[in-house]
Coordinates of C-alpha atoms and ligand atoms in Angstrom, one line a residue:
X1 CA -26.2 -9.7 12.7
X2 CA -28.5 -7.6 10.7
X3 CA -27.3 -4.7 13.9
X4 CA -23.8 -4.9 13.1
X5 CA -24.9 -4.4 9.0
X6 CA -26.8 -1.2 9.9
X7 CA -23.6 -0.1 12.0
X8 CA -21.4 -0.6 9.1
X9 CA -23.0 1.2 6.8
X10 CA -22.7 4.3 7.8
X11 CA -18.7 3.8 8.3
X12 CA -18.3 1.7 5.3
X13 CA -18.8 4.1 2.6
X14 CA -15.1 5.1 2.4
X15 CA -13.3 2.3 3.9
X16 CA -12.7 -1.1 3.2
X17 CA -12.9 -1.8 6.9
X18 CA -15.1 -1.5 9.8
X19 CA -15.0 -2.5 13.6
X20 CA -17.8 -4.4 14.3
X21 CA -19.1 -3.6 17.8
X22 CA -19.5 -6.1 20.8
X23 CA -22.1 -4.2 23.1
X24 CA -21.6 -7.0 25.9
X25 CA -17.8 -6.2 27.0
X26 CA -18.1 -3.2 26.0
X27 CA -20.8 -2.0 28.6
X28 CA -18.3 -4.2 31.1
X29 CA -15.4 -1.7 30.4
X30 CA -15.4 1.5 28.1
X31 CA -13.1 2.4 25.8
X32 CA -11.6 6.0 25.2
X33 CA -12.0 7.1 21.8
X34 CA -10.8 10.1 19.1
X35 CA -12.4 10.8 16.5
X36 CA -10.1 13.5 13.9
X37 CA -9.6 14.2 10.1
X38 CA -6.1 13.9 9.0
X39 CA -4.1 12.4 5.9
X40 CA -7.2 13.2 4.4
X41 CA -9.4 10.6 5.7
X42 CA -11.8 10.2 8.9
X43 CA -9.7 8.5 12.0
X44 CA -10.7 7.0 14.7
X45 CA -8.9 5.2 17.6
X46 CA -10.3 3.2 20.4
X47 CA -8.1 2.1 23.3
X48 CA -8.8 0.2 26.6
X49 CA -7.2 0.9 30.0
X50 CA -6.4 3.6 32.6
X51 CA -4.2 5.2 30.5
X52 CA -6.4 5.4 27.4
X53 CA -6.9 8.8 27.3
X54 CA -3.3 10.2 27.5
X55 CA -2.2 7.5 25.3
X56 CA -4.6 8.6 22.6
X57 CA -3.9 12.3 22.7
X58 CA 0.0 11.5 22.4
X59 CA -1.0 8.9 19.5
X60 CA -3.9 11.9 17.6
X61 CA -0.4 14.3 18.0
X62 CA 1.9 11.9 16.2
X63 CA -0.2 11.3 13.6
X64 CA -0.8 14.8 13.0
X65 CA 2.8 15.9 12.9
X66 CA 2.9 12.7 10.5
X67 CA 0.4 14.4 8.0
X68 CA 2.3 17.5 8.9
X69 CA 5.7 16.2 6.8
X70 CA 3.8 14.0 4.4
X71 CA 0.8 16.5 2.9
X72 CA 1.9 17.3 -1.1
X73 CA -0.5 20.8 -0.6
X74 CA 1.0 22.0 2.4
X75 CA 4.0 24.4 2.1
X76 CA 5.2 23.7 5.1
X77 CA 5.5 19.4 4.5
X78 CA 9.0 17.9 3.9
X79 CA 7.3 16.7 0.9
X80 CA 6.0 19.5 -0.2
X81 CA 9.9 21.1 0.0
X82 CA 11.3 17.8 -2.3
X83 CA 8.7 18.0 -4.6
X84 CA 9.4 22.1 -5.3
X85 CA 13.4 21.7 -5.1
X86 CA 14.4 21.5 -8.6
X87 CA 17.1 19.0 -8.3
X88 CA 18.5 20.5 -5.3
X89 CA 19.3 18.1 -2.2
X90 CA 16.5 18.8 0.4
X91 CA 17.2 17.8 4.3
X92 CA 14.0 16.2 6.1
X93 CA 12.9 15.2 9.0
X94 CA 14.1 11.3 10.1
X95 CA 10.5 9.9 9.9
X96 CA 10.3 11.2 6.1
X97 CA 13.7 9.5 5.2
X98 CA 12.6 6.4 6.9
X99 CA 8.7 6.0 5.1
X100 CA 10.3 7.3 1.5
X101 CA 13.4 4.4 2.4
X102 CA 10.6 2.2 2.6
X103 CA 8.6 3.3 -0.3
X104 CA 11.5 2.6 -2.2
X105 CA 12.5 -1.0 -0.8
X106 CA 8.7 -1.6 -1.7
X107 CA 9.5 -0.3 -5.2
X108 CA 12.2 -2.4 -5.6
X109 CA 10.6 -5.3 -4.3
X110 CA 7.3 -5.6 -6.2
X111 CA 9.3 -4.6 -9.4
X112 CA 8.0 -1.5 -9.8
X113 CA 4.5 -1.9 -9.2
X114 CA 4.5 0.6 -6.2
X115 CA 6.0 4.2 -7.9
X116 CA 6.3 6.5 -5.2
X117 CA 6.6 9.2 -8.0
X118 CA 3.2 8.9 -9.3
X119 CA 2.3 12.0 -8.2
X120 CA 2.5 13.9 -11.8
X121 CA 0.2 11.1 -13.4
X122 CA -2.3 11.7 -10.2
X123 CA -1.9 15.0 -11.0
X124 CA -2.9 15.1 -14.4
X125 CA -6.2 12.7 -13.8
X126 CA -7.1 15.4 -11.2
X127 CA -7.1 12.9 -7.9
X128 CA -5.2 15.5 -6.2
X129 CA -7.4 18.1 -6.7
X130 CA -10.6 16.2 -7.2
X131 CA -11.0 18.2 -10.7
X132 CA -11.2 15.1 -12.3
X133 CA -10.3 14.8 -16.4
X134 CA -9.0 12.0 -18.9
X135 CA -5.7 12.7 -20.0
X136 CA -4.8 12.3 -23.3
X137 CA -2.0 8.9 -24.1
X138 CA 0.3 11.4 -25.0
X139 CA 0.5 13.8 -22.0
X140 CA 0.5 10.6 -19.7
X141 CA 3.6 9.1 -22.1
X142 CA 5.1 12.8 -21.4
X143 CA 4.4 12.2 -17.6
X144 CA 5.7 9.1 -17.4
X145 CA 8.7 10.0 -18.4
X146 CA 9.0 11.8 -15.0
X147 CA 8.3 8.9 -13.1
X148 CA 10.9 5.9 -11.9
X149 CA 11.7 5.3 -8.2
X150 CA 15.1 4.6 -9.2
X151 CA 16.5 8.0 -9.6
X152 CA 15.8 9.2 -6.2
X153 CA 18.3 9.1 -4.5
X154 CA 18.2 8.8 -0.3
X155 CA 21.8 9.4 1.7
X156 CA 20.7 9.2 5.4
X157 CA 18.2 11.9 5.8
X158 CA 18.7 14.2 2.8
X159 CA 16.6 13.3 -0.3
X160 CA 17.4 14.1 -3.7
X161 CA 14.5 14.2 -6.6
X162 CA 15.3 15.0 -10.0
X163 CA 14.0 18.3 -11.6
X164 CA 10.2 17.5 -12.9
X165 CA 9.9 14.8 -10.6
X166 CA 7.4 14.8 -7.8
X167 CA 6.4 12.1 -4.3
X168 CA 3.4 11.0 -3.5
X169 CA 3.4 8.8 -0.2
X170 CA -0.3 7.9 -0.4
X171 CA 0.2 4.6 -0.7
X172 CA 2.0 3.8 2.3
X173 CA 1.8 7.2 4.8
X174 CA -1.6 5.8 6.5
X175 CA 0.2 2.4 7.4
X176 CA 3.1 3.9 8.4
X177 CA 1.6 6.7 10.8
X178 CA -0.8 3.8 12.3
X179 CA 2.1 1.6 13.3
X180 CA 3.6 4.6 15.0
X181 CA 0.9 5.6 16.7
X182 CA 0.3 1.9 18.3
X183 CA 3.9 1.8 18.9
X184 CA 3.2 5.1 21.4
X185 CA 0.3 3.2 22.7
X186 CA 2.4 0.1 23.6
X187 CA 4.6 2.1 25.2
X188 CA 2.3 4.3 27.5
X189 CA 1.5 0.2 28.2
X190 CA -1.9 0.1 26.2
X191 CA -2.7 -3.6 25.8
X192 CA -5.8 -3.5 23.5
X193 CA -6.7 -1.0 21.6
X194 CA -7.7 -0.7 18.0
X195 CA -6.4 2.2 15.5
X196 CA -8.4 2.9 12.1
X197 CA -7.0 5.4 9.8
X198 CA -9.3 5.5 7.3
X199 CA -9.4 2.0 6.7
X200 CA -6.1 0.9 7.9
X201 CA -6.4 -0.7 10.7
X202 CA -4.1 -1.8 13.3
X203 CA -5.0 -3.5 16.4
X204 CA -3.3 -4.0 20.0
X205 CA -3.4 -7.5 21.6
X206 CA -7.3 -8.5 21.6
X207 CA -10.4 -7.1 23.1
X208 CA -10.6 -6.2 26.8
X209 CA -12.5 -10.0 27.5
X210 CA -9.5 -11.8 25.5
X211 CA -11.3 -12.5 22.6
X212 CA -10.5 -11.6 18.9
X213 CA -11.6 -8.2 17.1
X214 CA -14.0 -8.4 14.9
X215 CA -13.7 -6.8 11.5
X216 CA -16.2 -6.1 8.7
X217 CA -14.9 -6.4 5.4
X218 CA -16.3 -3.8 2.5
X219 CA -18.2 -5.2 -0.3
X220 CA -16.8 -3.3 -3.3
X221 CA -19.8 -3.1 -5.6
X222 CA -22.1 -2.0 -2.7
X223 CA -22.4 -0.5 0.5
X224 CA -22.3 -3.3 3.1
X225 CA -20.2 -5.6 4.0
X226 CA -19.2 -9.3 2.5
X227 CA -17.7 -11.2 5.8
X228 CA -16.3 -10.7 9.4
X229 CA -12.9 -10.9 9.8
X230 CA -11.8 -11.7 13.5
X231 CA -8.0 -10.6 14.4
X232 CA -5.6 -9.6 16.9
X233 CA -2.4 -7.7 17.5
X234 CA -2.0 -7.4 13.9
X235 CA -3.2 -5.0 10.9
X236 CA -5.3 -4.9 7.9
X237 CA -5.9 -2.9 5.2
X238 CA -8.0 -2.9 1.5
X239 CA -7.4 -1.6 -1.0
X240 CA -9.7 -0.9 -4.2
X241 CA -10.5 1.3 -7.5
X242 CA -14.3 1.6 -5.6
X243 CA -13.2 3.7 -2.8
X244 CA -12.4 6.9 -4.7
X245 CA -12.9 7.3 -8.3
X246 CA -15.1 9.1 -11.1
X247 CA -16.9 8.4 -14.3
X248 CA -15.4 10.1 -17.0
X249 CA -17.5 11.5 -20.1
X250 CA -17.2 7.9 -21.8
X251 CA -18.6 6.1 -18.8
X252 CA -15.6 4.8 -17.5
X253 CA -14.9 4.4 -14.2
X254 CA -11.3 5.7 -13.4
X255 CA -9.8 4.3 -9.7
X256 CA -6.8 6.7 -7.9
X257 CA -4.9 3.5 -8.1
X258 CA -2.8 4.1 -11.2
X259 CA -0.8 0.9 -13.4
X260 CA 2.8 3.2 -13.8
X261 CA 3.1 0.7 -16.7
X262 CA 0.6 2.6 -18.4
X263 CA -0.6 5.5 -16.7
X264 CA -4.0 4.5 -16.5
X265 CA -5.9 3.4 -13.4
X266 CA -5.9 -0.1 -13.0
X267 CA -8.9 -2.2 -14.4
X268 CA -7.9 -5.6 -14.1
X269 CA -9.5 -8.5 -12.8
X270 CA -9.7 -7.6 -8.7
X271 CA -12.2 -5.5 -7.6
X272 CA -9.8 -4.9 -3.9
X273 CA -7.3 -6.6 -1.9
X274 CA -7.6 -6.9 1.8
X275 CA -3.8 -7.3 3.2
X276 CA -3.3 -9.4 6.8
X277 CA 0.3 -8.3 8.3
X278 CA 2.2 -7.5 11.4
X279 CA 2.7 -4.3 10.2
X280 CA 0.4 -1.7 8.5
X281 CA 3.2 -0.4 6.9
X282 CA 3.5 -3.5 4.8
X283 CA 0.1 -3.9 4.7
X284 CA -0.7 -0.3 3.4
X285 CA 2.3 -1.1 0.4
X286 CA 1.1 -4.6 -0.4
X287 CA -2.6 -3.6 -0.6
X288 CA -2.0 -0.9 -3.5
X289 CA 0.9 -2.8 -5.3
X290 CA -1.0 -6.5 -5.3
X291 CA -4.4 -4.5 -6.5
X292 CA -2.3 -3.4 -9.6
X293 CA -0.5 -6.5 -10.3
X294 CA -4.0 -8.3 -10.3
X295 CA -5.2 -12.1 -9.1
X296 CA -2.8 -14.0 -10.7
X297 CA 0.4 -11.7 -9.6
X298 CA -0.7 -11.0 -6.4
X299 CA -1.5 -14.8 -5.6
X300 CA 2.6 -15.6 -7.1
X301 CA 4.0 -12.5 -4.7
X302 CA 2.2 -14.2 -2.0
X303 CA 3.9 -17.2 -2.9
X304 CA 7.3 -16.0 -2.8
X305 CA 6.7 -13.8 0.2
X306 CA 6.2 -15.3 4.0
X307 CA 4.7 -12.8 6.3
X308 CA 1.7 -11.8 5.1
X309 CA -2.3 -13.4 4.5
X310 CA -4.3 -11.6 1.9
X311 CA -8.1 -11.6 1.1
X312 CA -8.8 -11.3 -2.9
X313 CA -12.5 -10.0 -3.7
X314 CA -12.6 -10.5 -8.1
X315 CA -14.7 -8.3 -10.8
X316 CA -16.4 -11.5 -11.3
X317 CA -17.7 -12.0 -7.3
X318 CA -15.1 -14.4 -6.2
X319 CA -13.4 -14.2 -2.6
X320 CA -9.8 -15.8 -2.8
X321 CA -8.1 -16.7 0.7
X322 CA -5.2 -17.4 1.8
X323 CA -4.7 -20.7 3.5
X324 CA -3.3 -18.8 6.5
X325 CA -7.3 -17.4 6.7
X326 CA -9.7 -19.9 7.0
X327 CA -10.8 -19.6 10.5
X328 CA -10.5 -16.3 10.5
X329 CA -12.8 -15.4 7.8
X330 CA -16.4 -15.6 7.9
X331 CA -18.9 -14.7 5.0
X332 CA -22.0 -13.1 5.9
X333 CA -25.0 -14.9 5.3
X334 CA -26.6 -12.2 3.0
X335 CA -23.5 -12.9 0.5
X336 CA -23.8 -16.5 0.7
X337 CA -23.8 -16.9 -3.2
X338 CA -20.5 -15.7 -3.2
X339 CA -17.9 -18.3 -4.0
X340 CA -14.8 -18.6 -1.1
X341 CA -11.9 -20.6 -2.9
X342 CA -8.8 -21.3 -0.1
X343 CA -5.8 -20.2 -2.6
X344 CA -2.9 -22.5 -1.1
X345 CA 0.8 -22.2 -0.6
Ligands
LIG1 P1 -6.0 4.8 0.3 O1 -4.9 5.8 0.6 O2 -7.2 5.4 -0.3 O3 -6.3 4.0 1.5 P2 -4.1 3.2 -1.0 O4 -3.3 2.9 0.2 O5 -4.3 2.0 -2.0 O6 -5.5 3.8 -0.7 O7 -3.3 4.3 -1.8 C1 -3.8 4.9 -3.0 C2 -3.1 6.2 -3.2 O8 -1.7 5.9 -3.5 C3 -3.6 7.0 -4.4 O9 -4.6 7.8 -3.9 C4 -2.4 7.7 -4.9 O10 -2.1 8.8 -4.1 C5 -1.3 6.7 -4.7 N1 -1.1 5.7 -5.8 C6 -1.9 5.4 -6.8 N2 -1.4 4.4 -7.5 C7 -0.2 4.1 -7.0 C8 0.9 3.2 -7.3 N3 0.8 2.4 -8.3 N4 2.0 3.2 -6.5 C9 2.1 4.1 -5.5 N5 1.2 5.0 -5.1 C10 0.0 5.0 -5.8
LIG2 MG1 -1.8 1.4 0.4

């Protein structure tokens, strides 16, 4: 145990989620692996089988034309062309229409609480830029006049924003550009594999000796890890205020996961939110939403919503699991004064 803590650590700084290594089947058959920056975090995917390595260089090239239409800095992005076209319809690409569709049904469906048009308010906190500042309650009540999912307006692939509003698919792009990517996988017949993009993780059917993969799961207040969760042909993904934030001059920490009730970053009761889903698409959505709507929202979404398992990690050091989790979810014996509480349908 205390080898797969030592290889977490160095990956677990900036994600909420680590493959644990199995050195016995994976001296009986090696993986192919890529290693690449894009959508502005480290990626790394591992599949199994002959056609491994052309699978993964088809998979690295979808995700980088991904990046390609979804990066807010580069002025080439489809996103980059509806967030400088002053009202003006703008024509893009399929995938774009599809992933802001999305964003929108998310919008609608978690009342809200995932606002695709944060991306002034991010702005003005300086997670964009990483120049970081507290804005002042009355330049974020001016922002936030500028931000409501509702007035975009989507008709087949053309995307209308109005003037002073701006996207930001952050919350969502990773997911969606790792179910893609497995979907090319699949289809070059890849049969186990696992993707992580920066903490989203998808995975293809099991490991190579049929048994499940093994996932380390972040602890948020320090850097090594809480539990092992074991999985397959499924995805996962955390999300938390501890991954990327500053301290501003009063000592606050401030998250890049903003309330758009308010305008601040959230500080409620959860310290992150580990999502369990078919897709990562959903998963990425529901990871950032349920953080902002806290422990007692999140556990009533789950409630109303089939489909999906979730791991809860509390300020106060509590780990909430679904019912749906408790084989899957073991706690690591360093963390053993940690409270698990099954939270039931
Ligand atoms: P990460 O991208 O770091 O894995 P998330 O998937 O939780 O984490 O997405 C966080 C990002 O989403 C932020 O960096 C920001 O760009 C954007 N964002 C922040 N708050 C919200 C929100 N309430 N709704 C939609 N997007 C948000
Ligand atoms: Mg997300």
């Amino acid at each position: 145990m205390k080898k797969i803590v030592s290889i977490i650590l160095a990956g677990c700084l900036v994600v909420g989620l680590t493959a644990c290594s199995n050195r016995q089947s994976e001296e009986e058959q090696t993986p192919d692996t890529r290693d690449f920056f894009a959508m502005n975090t480290y990626i790394s995917l591992t599949a199994y089988g002959e056609q491994a390595e052309t699978a993964l260089t088809q998979a690295q090239e979808r995700v980088e034309e991904l990046e390609g239409l979804w990066s807010v800095t580069d002025e080439t992005s489809d996103i980059y062309a509806v967030n400088h076209s002053e009202g003006q319809p703008v024509s893009v690409s399929e995938d774009t229409a599809e992933l802001v569709s999305f964003a929108l049904e998310m919008a609608e469906e978690t009342g809200g609480v995932l606002e695709p048009t944060l991306y002034p308010v991010l702005t003005a906190w300086g997670f964009t830029t990483d120049e970081h500042r507290v804005p002042s309650q009355e330049e974020l009540a001016r922002l936030l006049e500028s931000v409501d999912y509702r007035r975009i307006s989507v008709d087949e692939n053309t995307i209308r924003l109005e003037p002073d509003m701006m996207l930001d698919l952050g919350a969502v792009g990773k997911g969606y550009a790792s179910d893609e990517a497995a979907e090319l996988l699949r289809e070059e017949g890849i049969t186990s594999a696992l993707l992580d993009l920066g903490g989203n993780i998808v995975m293809i059917g099991s490991r190579p000796d049929g048994s499940d993969w093994r996932l380390g799961l972040q602890n948020p207040f320090d850097n090594d890890m809480i539990g092992v969760l074991t999985a397959s042909d499924c995805a996962v993904v955390t999300s938390g205020n501890y991954e990327n934030n500053f301290t501003g001059e009063d000592g606050t920490v401030y998250g890049h996961i903003i309330d758009p009730a308010t305008g601040y970053p959230v500080n409620n009761d959860l310290a992150s939110v580990t999502i369990i889903a078919d897709e990562g698409k959903l998963c990425d959505a529901l990871s950032t939403s349920l953080f902002v709507m806290g422990s007692d929202g999140a556990i009533d979404y789950w409630r109303k919503h089939p489909g999906f398992e979730m791991i809860l990690i509390t300020q106060d050091r509590q780990i909430l699991l679904t019912e749906g989790l408790e084989e899957q979810f073991a706690l690591d014996e360093t963390h053993s004064d940690m409270e698990v509480q099954l939270v039931a349908r």
